[in-house]
XYZ file of C-alpha atoms in Angstrom:
589
model
C 0.000 0.000 0.000
C 2.095 2.864 -1.292
C -0.372 5.719 -1.008
C -3.710 6.572 0.497
C -6.241 8.551 -1.578
C -9.507 7.716 0.138
C -11.892 10.519 1.119
C -11.686 11.401 4.800
C -14.790 10.524 6.778
C -15.858 13.920 8.057
C -15.171 16.184 5.076
C -16.533 14.282 2.115
C -16.258 16.351 -1.050
C -19.133 18.713 -1.773
C -19.687 20.514 -5.049
C -20.976 23.641 -3.289
C -20.560 25.107 0.175
C -23.584 26.441 2.008
C -24.119 29.008 4.749
C -25.431 27.083 7.747
C -25.609 29.984 10.193
C -29.420 30.161 10.124
C -32.201 28.298 8.358
C -32.996 31.234 6.083
C -29.343 31.807 5.118
C -28.972 28.099 4.432
C -31.994 28.077 2.105
C -30.802 31.230 0.332
C -27.332 29.735 -0.154
C -28.963 26.707 -1.757
C -31.019 28.952 -4.045
C -28.116 31.236 -5.013
C -26.609 28.928 -7.703
C -29.963 29.043 -9.493
C -30.248 32.835 -9.666
C -31.161 32.619 -13.338
C -34.189 30.486 -12.446
C -35.182 33.069 -9.831
C -35.071 35.749 -12.552
C -37.221 33.515 -14.783
C -39.772 33.099 -11.990
C -39.908 36.842 -11.219
C -40.218 37.860 -14.893
C -42.927 35.258 -15.406
C -44.777 36.439 -12.297
C -44.606 40.123 -13.312
C -45.722 39.396 -16.876
C -48.524 37.118 -15.728
C -49.854 39.686 -13.236
C -49.529 42.624 -15.672
C -51.428 40.841 -18.432
C -54.047 39.665 -15.920
C -54.579 43.318 -14.936
C -54.765 44.330 -18.615
C -57.973 42.361 -19.191
C -60.281 44.381 -16.857
C -58.790 47.618 -18.242
C -59.704 46.575 -21.806
C -63.067 45.327 -20.593
C -63.804 48.765 -19.132
C -62.868 50.406 -22.456
C -65.163 48.011 -24.290
C -68.000 48.779 -21.859
C -67.629 52.516 -22.458
C -67.746 51.952 -26.209
C -70.987 49.978 -25.903
C -72.836 52.551 -23.763
C -72.105 55.389 -26.171
C -74.958 56.618 -28.316
C -74.775 55.095 -30.824
C -72.624 52.154 -29.572
C -69.189 51.951 -31.197
C -68.947 48.245 -31.989
C -65.897 48.701 -34.221
C -63.568 48.507 -31.233
C -64.857 45.168 -29.995
C -62.992 42.943 -32.460
C -59.584 44.653 -31.961
C -60.092 44.547 -28.188
C -61.032 40.878 -28.330
C -57.928 40.117 -30.433
C -55.710 42.064 -28.038
C -57.200 40.226 -25.051
C -56.760 36.866 -26.790
C -53.134 37.523 -27.788
C -52.266 38.958 -24.359
C -53.651 35.905 -22.614
C -51.720 33.557 -24.875
C -48.552 35.455 -23.943
C -49.661 35.357 -20.309
C -50.061 31.594 -20.530
C -46.529 31.245 -21.909
C -45.119 33.427 -19.119
C -47.085 31.507 -16.505
C -45.777 28.236 -17.938
C -42.231 29.599 -17.747
C -42.771 30.677 -14.147
C -44.204 27.313 -13.112
C -41.531 25.392 -15.005
C -38.764 27.470 -13.422
C -40.222 27.018 -9.943
C -40.534 23.260 -10.384
C -37.024 23.012 -11.838
C -35.589 24.982 -8.936
C -37.542 22.966 -6.351
C -36.343 19.651 -7.788
C -32.723 20.788 -8.007
C -32.763 22.120 -4.472
C -34.284 18.883 -3.213
C -31.478 16.992 -4.930
C -28.792 19.287 -3.504
C -30.209 19.215 0.028
C -30.582 15.443 -0.066
C -26.994 15.091 -1.266
C -25.714 17.474 1.418
C -27.635 15.652 4.143
C -26.449 12.235 2.958
C -22.816 13.334 2.878
C -23.230 14.901 6.309
C -24.697 11.690 7.748
C -21.819 9.658 6.334
C -19.410 12.085 7.960
C -20.894 11.846 11.452
C -19.168 9.928 14.207
C -20.512 6.711 15.707
C -21.470 8.673 18.815
C -23.936 10.597 16.677
C -25.330 7.501 14.970
C -25.665 5.622 18.263
C -27.816 8.410 19.707
C -29.817 9.464 16.634
C -32.897 7.260 15.940
C -32.792 5.757 12.451
C -36.515 6.311 11.876
C -36.243 10.025 12.635
C -33.216 10.297 10.359
C -35.173 8.611 7.564
C -38.117 10.988 8.112
C -35.806 13.995 7.809
C -33.983 12.540 4.803
C -37.161 11.773 2.858
C -40.323 13.528 4.008
C -38.678 16.696 5.350
C -36.526 17.129 2.253
C -39.667 16.713 0.147
C -41.414 19.396 2.205
C -38.599 21.818 1.331
C -39.305 21.010 -2.322
C -42.990 21.849 -1.829
C -42.007 25.034 -0.039
C -40.603 26.344 -3.321
C -43.218 24.879 -5.609
C -46.058 25.487 -5.148
C -45.283 27.552 -1.978
C -42.862 30.331 -2.959
C -43.986 30.162 -6.578
C -47.587 31.060 -5.699
C -46.574 33.614 -3.079
C -44.387 35.498 -5.573
C -47.121 35.311 -8.206
C -49.849 36.470 -5.829
C -47.707 39.336 -4.534
C -47.331 40.635 -8.082
C -51.131 40.621 -8.448
C -51.402 42.946 -5.444
C -48.673 45.208 -6.850
C -50.412 45.478 -10.244
C -53.567 46.765 -8.578
C -51.557 49.722 -7.222
C -50.251 50.495 -10.718
C -53.621 50.203 -12.529
C -56.172 51.703 -10.107
C -54.805 55.326 -10.073
C -55.368 55.664 -13.832
C -59.077 56.080 -13.029
C -58.816 58.079 -9.801
C -56.061 58.359 -7.128
C -58.543 57.773 -4.297
C -59.252 54.299 -5.640
C -55.988 53.250 -3.969
C -57.703 53.446 -0.571
C -59.340 50.018 -0.709
C -56.279 48.073 -1.966
C -54.081 49.930 0.554
C -56.313 49.054 3.509
C -56.644 45.489 2.200
C -52.875 45.103 1.863
C -52.136 46.472 5.346
C -54.698 44.246 7.080
C -53.744 41.312 4.818
C -50.070 41.386 5.836
C -50.810 42.079 9.519
C -53.155 39.108 9.559
C -50.636 37.043 7.614
C -47.846 37.828 10.091
C -50.021 36.765 13.044
C -51.148 33.680 11.125
C -47.584 32.587 10.363
C -46.506 33.242 13.960
C -49.292 30.962 15.207
C -48.671 28.419 12.449
C -44.911 27.963 12.974
C -45.053 25.973 16.250
C -47.869 23.816 14.874
C -45.943 22.901 11.727
C -42.902 22.204 13.924
C -45.082 19.837 15.938
C -46.392 18.165 12.775
C -42.872 17.450 11.555
C -41.688 16.297 15.024
C -44.621 13.928 15.591
C -44.145 12.475 12.136
C -40.488 11.825 12.979
C -41.485 10.121 16.244
C -43.980 7.913 14.437
C -41.356 6.981 11.847
C -38.852 6.184 14.613
C -41.269 3.741 16.235
C -42.073 2.169 12.860
C -38.378 1.655 12.119
C -37.729 0.124 15.536
C -40.754 -2.175 15.215
C -39.611 -3.475 11.838
C -36.029 -3.958 12.998
C -37.220 -5.798 16.093
C -40.122 -7.652 14.487
C -38.638 -11.042 15.364
C -38.360 -10.134 19.049
C -41.844 -8.628 18.993
C -43.381 -11.759 17.509
C -41.388 -14.006 19.798
C -42.813 -12.193 22.809
C -46.343 -12.037 21.291
C -46.380 -8.256 21.685
C -47.957 -7.382 18.331
C -51.027 -5.916 20.025
C -49.032 -3.670 22.336
C -46.881 -2.400 19.456
C -49.978 -1.707 17.359
C -51.390 0.332 20.247
C -48.156 2.319 20.480
C -48.166 2.979 16.741
C -51.827 4.016 16.781
C -51.016 6.411 19.631
C -48.166 7.953 17.631
C -50.320 8.139 14.492
C -53.059 9.863 16.533
C -50.552 12.519 17.633
C -49.656 13.160 13.993
C -53.339 13.386 13.090
C -54.072 15.754 15.980
C -51.221 18.024 14.927
C -52.546 18.127 11.357
C -56.059 18.843 12.651
C -54.750 21.772 14.713
C -53.002 23.067 11.612
C -56.199 22.717 9.570
C -58.228 24.427 12.294
C -55.872 27.403 12.267
C -55.991 27.574 8.473
C -59.796 27.489 8.610
C -59.907 30.500 10.948
C -57.672 32.601 8.703
C -59.457 35.913 7.931
C -58.318 36.322 4.319
C -61.646 35.296 2.732
C -63.627 37.659 4.961
C -61.167 40.415 4.107
C -61.633 39.775 0.381
C -65.410 40.087 0.590
C -65.073 43.317 2.544
C -62.656 44.700 -0.057
C -65.106 43.868 -2.865
C -67.952 45.632 -1.081
C -65.944 48.651 0.018
C -64.200 49.111 -3.325
C -67.414 48.822 -5.331
C -69.258 51.298 -3.095
C -66.348 53.721 -3.388
C -66.267 53.421 -7.183
C -70.061 53.910 -7.453
C -69.887 57.017 -5.273
C -67.229 58.455 -7.581
C -69.388 57.552 -10.577
C -72.411 59.231 -8.994
C -70.324 62.346 -8.435
C -69.311 62.270 -12.104
C -65.637 61.786 -11.270
C -65.288 58.513 -13.196
C -67.330 56.874 -15.933
C -69.158 53.553 -15.842
C -66.370 51.774 -17.706
C -63.960 52.789 -14.959
C -66.296 51.262 -12.360
C -66.371 47.986 -14.318
C -62.596 48.008 -14.848
C -61.890 48.866 -11.204
C -64.074 46.050 -9.921
C -62.298 43.711 -12.346
C -58.988 44.902 -10.933
C -60.215 44.245 -7.392
C -60.812 40.649 -8.433
C -57.026 40.322 -8.825
C -57.047 40.050 -5.032
C -58.719 36.630 -5.326
C -55.448 34.967 -6.269
C -53.384 36.147 -3.251
C -56.359 35.504 -0.961
C -56.990 31.925 -2.079
C -53.292 31.008 -2.235
C -52.580 32.481 1.185
C -54.856 29.932 2.845
C -52.451 27.108 1.987
C -49.346 28.434 0.165
C -48.027 30.123 3.309
C -48.857 26.985 5.257
C -46.693 25.070 2.789
C -43.872 27.574 3.307
C -44.195 27.241 7.092
C -44.020 23.445 6.803
C -40.999 23.772 4.517
C -39.224 26.055 6.968
C -39.949 23.640 9.827
C -38.537 20.804 7.746
C -35.510 22.888 6.773
C -34.830 23.606 10.456
C -34.958 19.873 11.240
C -32.614 19.048 8.357
C -30.146 21.804 9.243
C -30.205 20.789 12.906
C -29.167 17.299 11.858
C -26.430 18.593 9.544
C -25.093 20.990 12.191
C -25.110 18.392 14.958
C -21.568 18.386 16.279
C -19.264 15.436 15.908
C -16.416 15.448 18.412
C -14.062 13.316 16.344
C -11.428 15.198 14.342
C -10.487 13.519 11.090
C -7.057 15.233 10.918
C -7.074 15.506 7.117
C -3.423 16.597 7.048
C -2.304 13.843 9.398
C -0.059 10.884 8.757
C -1.093 8.817 5.719
C 1.743 6.324 5.258
C 1.661 2.551 5.232
C 1.441 0.979 8.686
C 3.784 -1.587 10.100
C 1.229 -2.668 12.712
C 2.866 -2.000 16.082
C 0.163 -1.086 18.634
C 0.603 0.435 22.072
C -1.875 1.539 24.758
C -0.488 4.062 27.257
C -2.605 4.723 30.332
C -5.805 4.536 28.301
C -9.155 5.227 29.945
C -12.449 5.507 28.118
C -16.091 6.278 28.955
C -18.872 6.434 26.371
C -20.081 9.997 25.739
C -23.686 8.945 26.434
C -25.012 7.907 28.796
C -22.349 9.388 31.013
C -21.104 7.046 33.677
C -18.097 5.170 34.941
C -15.209 4.491 32.587
C -15.511 1.163 30.751
C -11.718 1.077 30.305
C -9.445 2.252 33.091
C -5.710 2.956 32.907
C -4.863 0.233 30.370
C -1.271 -0.073 29.137
C 0.332 -2.722 26.906
C 2.416 -2.948 23.760
C 1.996 -5.300 20.779
C 4.813 -5.882 18.330
C 4.320 -5.875 14.585
C 2.830 -9.147 13.331
C 1.863 -10.518 16.737
C -1.463 -12.261 17.353
C -3.144 -11.139 20.555
C -6.140 -12.758 22.198
C -8.307 -10.572 24.429
C -10.487 -12.530 26.825
C -12.806 -11.635 29.639
C -16.350 -11.853 30.840
C -19.183 -10.112 29.032
C -19.120 -6.383 29.704
C -15.432 -6.317 30.608
C -14.691 -3.700 27.890
C -13.102 -5.898 25.198
C -15.108 -4.486 22.270
C -14.665 -0.928 23.518
C -10.919 -1.536 23.506
C -11.021 -2.608 19.852
C -13.041 0.453 18.840
C -10.306 2.747 20.148
C -7.753 1.324 17.727
C -9.460 2.626 14.569
C -10.924 5.681 16.333
C -14.534 4.632 16.212
C -14.277 6.470 19.519
C -11.457 8.552 20.971
C -9.889 7.825 24.328
C -11.039 9.813 27.336
C -7.460 9.975 28.584
C -4.150 8.381 27.647
C -2.915 7.427 24.189
C -3.390 4.706 21.588
C -0.332 4.583 19.333
C 0.258 2.797 16.054
C 3.879 2.597 14.941
C 4.673 4.996 17.778
C 2.250 7.660 16.506
C -0.924 8.647 18.358
C -3.933 7.493 16.323
C -5.298 11.064 16.537
C -2.264 12.204 14.552
C -3.079 9.815 11.700
C -5.245 10.833 8.768
C -8.530 9.133 9.660
C -9.091 7.619 6.208
C -5.511 6.320 6.121
C -5.897 4.881 9.607
C -9.175 3.075 9.006
C -8.301 1.809 5.550
C -5.464 -0.232 7.072
C -7.463 -1.632 10.011
C -10.209 -4.199 9.524
C -12.641 -5.034 12.339
C -15.000 -7.987 11.999
C -17.685 -7.998 14.641
C -20.050 -10.727 15.759
C -23.072 -8.894 14.350
C -22.129 -8.980 10.678
C -23.718 -6.395 8.405
C -24.142 -7.231 4.726
C -25.666 -4.932 2.134
C -28.614 -5.959 -0.028
C -26.282 -6.459 -2.977
C -24.543 -9.352 -4.676
C -22.100 -11.524 -2.743
C -19.352 -10.251 -5.024
C -20.173 -6.623 -4.211
C -20.296 -7.369 -0.484
C -16.888 -9.019 -0.525
C -15.389 -6.196 -2.591
C -17.023 -3.440 -0.534
C -13.717 -2.272 0.945
C -11.954 -2.583 -2.420
C -14.420 -1.630 -5.176
C -11.921 -2.165 -7.981
C -11.095 -5.751 -7.018
C -10.905 -8.273 -9.833
C -12.967 -11.452 -9.906
C -9.838 -13.495 -9.271
C -9.032 -11.449 -6.142
C -12.584 -11.883 -4.847
C -12.481 -15.651 -5.395
C -9.062 -15.904 -3.767
C -10.328 -14.050 -0.676
C -13.416 -16.294 -0.572
C -11.292 -19.429 -0.726
C -9.109 -18.120 2.106
C -12.196 -17.508 4.275
C -13.769 -20.886 3.443
C -16.687 -19.130 1.700
C -16.024 -20.205 -1.879
C -17.643 -23.643 -1.665
C -21.005 -22.524 -0.295
C -21.099 -19.559 -2.708
C -20.824 -21.995 -5.628
C -23.895 -23.811 -4.317
C -26.068 -20.783 -5.156
C -27.606 -20.664 -8.652
C -26.005 -17.301 -9.434
C -22.848 -17.989 -7.379
C -21.078 -14.661 -6.751
C -23.917 -12.744 -8.429
C -26.419 -13.905 -5.798
C -28.128 -10.934 -4.136
C -28.483 -11.376 -0.383
C -31.443 -10.035 1.566
C -31.269 -6.894 3.664
C -28.532 -7.231 6.324
C -27.753 -10.656 4.818
C -30.785 -12.368 6.355
C -30.887 -14.967 3.575
C -27.541 -16.367 4.779
C -26.802 -18.311 7.920
C -24.745 -16.757 10.698
C -21.678 -18.766 9.738
C -22.029 -17.844 6.075
C -22.295 -14.147 6.907
C -19.176 -14.311 9.027
C -17.201 -16.051 6.305
C -18.283 -13.355 3.816
C -17.068 -10.752 6.320
C -13.749 -12.590 6.637
C -13.417 -12.619 2.838
C -14.082 -8.877 2.806
C -11.310 -8.367 5.366
C -8.844 -10.625 3.540
C -9.447 -8.735 0.289
C -8.538 -5.344 1.769
C -5.263 -6.780 3.133
C -5.276 -4.739 6.370
C -2.141 -4.226 8.444
C -4.180 -4.674 11.648
C -6.991 -7.227 11.852
C -9.492 -7.330 14.723
C -11.804 -10.336 15.073
C -14.454 -9.480 17.660
C -15.956 -12.885 18.474
C -16.425 -13.183 14.710
C -16.404 -16.988 14.554
C -19.040 -17.594 17.234
C -21.644 -18.765 14.702
C -19.348 -21.181 12.847
C -20.075 -24.862 13.349
C -17.441 -27.289 14.584
C -16.951 -28.876 11.164
C -16.015 -25.530 9.656
C -14.129 -24.151 12.643
C -10.915 -26.038 11.919
C -10.805 -24.689 8.361
C -11.549 -21.182 9.596
C -8.777 -21.417 12.166
C -6.280 -22.276 9.436
C -7.617 -19.434 7.285
C -7.268 -16.948 10.155
C -3.792 -18.257 10.931
C -2.765 -17.705 7.315
C -4.365 -14.242 7.308
C -2.578 -13.331 10.546
C 0.863 -13.871 9.039
C 2.597 -10.556 8.471
C -0.072 -8.480 10.210
C -0.996 -7.618 13.746
C -4.134 -9.507 14.793
C -6.430 -9.026 17.765
C -8.821 -11.875 18.545
C -11.653 -11.241 20.999
C -13.045 -14.676 21.782
C -13.932 -17.288 24.364
C -12.888 -20.234 22.171
C -9.901 -22.037 23.640
C -8.925 -23.269 20.151
C -8.349 -19.684 19.046
C -6.732 -18.500 22.248
C -4.061 -21.219 22.456
C -2.076 -20.160 19.406
C -2.025 -16.438 20.267
C 1.404 -14.922 20.914
C -0.010 -12.953 23.809
C -3.207 -13.159 25.847
C -4.708 -10.187 27.672
C -7.266 -10.919 30.369
C -9.772 -8.119 30.872
C -11.845 -7.699 33.991
C -14.096 -4.707 34.701
C -12.249 -2.471 32.255
C -8.770 -3.280 33.571
C -6.048 -5.730 32.640
C -6.261 -8.569 35.138
C -3.416 -10.579 33.610
C -1.216 -10.769 30.535
C 0.955 -13.568 29.140
C 0.798 -16.826 27.163
C -1.853 -19.500 27.680
C 0.400 -21.810 29.668
C 1.660 -18.966 31.851
C -1.798 -17.667 32.611
C -3.260 -21.059 33.419
C -0.648 -21.314 36.154
C -0.625 -17.765 37.448
C -4.046 -16.180 36.734
C -7.148 -17.192 38.626
C -9.247 -14.829 36.452
C -8.003 -16.539 33.273
C -8.456 -20.099 34.464
C -11.933 -19.242 35.780
C -13.046 -18.316 32.233
C -12.449 -21.888 31.073
C -13.931 -23.488 34.149
C -17.137 -21.480 33.602
């Protein structure tokens, strides 16, 4: 391994950088690359509103022509043609506005989803251990989709409706300046009412998104633990819990609908119609304006229908989108306390490992240290067995080597260099940990084996499978290495999954190999073959074996006995059987 070029875990490459200071700045920074679409939307909205306002103006002119004595019908055809052509142009502009809004919404959804996915991949295991998967899925799917809807139809309709209000202020004064009174009063009350409405709506939409996340969390946990649930005959209790969560979501939506139903916009519109028409008729009676102006002005007042109708749900969509954006940004901004050290050491390891006064306590829940003042040194190429009772801290010890977690105090050194001074990608790419709970992706066996080395050839994959004793059972499948396993590898037995994991480790050729009770599900007939495979794999690399199997412990160069987070004894098997009561007790039990 001459060079390391893998992406570091916590700063995966992003095409764009975004301002994450506040939710609004974050959304704007996502929209900024598509400024040309914003211009398209605004031009389309202005053109659409202007041509919509042009129709009642022409209608008023036509009305005046018809009430003349004698009626001047010669203007009707030109006016009709102008109206027809203007509305065709309006339709094109409206199409452009809607297309631009949809294009922008879809692109922003893609960008936000990509940013969130990269952020999740870059989070530490502390984050993933504490963050419910169901809630993460809700934010990654439903919340991201809500941000899409915030832009289209939300922002799209709000921009369009705002232009309709503006056009009324441009067109009404052409008949009489005082005709601005009604639209001015309407606009003031409209935006005051809208501000109060949005202030009341925000916490409700936050609750809607939060309750949906809680419901999704319970659903995810129920599906993951369905075997345990069925084994304990607790289907009824889990259904009751889900129904309770679903009821909370429903209640939140009902509260949102109730607030939307009490919004005063429709009442305000009717009042504006009545007040504006009375005002125009009074001016007509005084001889200040003609009848055509009254007709045109009332037609212009009807432009207020669009902002009124859209405000009853478009602003609700924007509020939901903002709530979703806050939830997404909160997840992205969640701190990870593990520094990747991108400029750290990235050379090939020899495999010498040393623990110096290491203590460790999990960040959550806070409690006593699970590892306390541990010190030992392993030479390059040695095989070390770590034994101890359940809960002694053996797995926690292994997770400190590749910086799944960082030590609370002390140092873990590889080749004499603190692991925190290594480039994280370089460190982890040369350490392979195989745990008892094997995770396989819902992909082909070949892809699962080559997961750590995507460019591996078929010959390399087969060679690794033979070394892990997996080749023979893979050939028994109809599609051999092309066989797609079920989610988490459920279509394979425990022993088969572990042999696939061993093949994956052999293929990456790590300098340090950690086997965390990884052969517990292998039957006796296969165990001897696996032992030889592990022995071959251990040559030339440092190997840690966490196990209770005497057959694996005997041939270790060094055995470390763990008890309550401390080293109780250290030595060879024969030495410890004579000198360590804690070690000999493990085999008696």
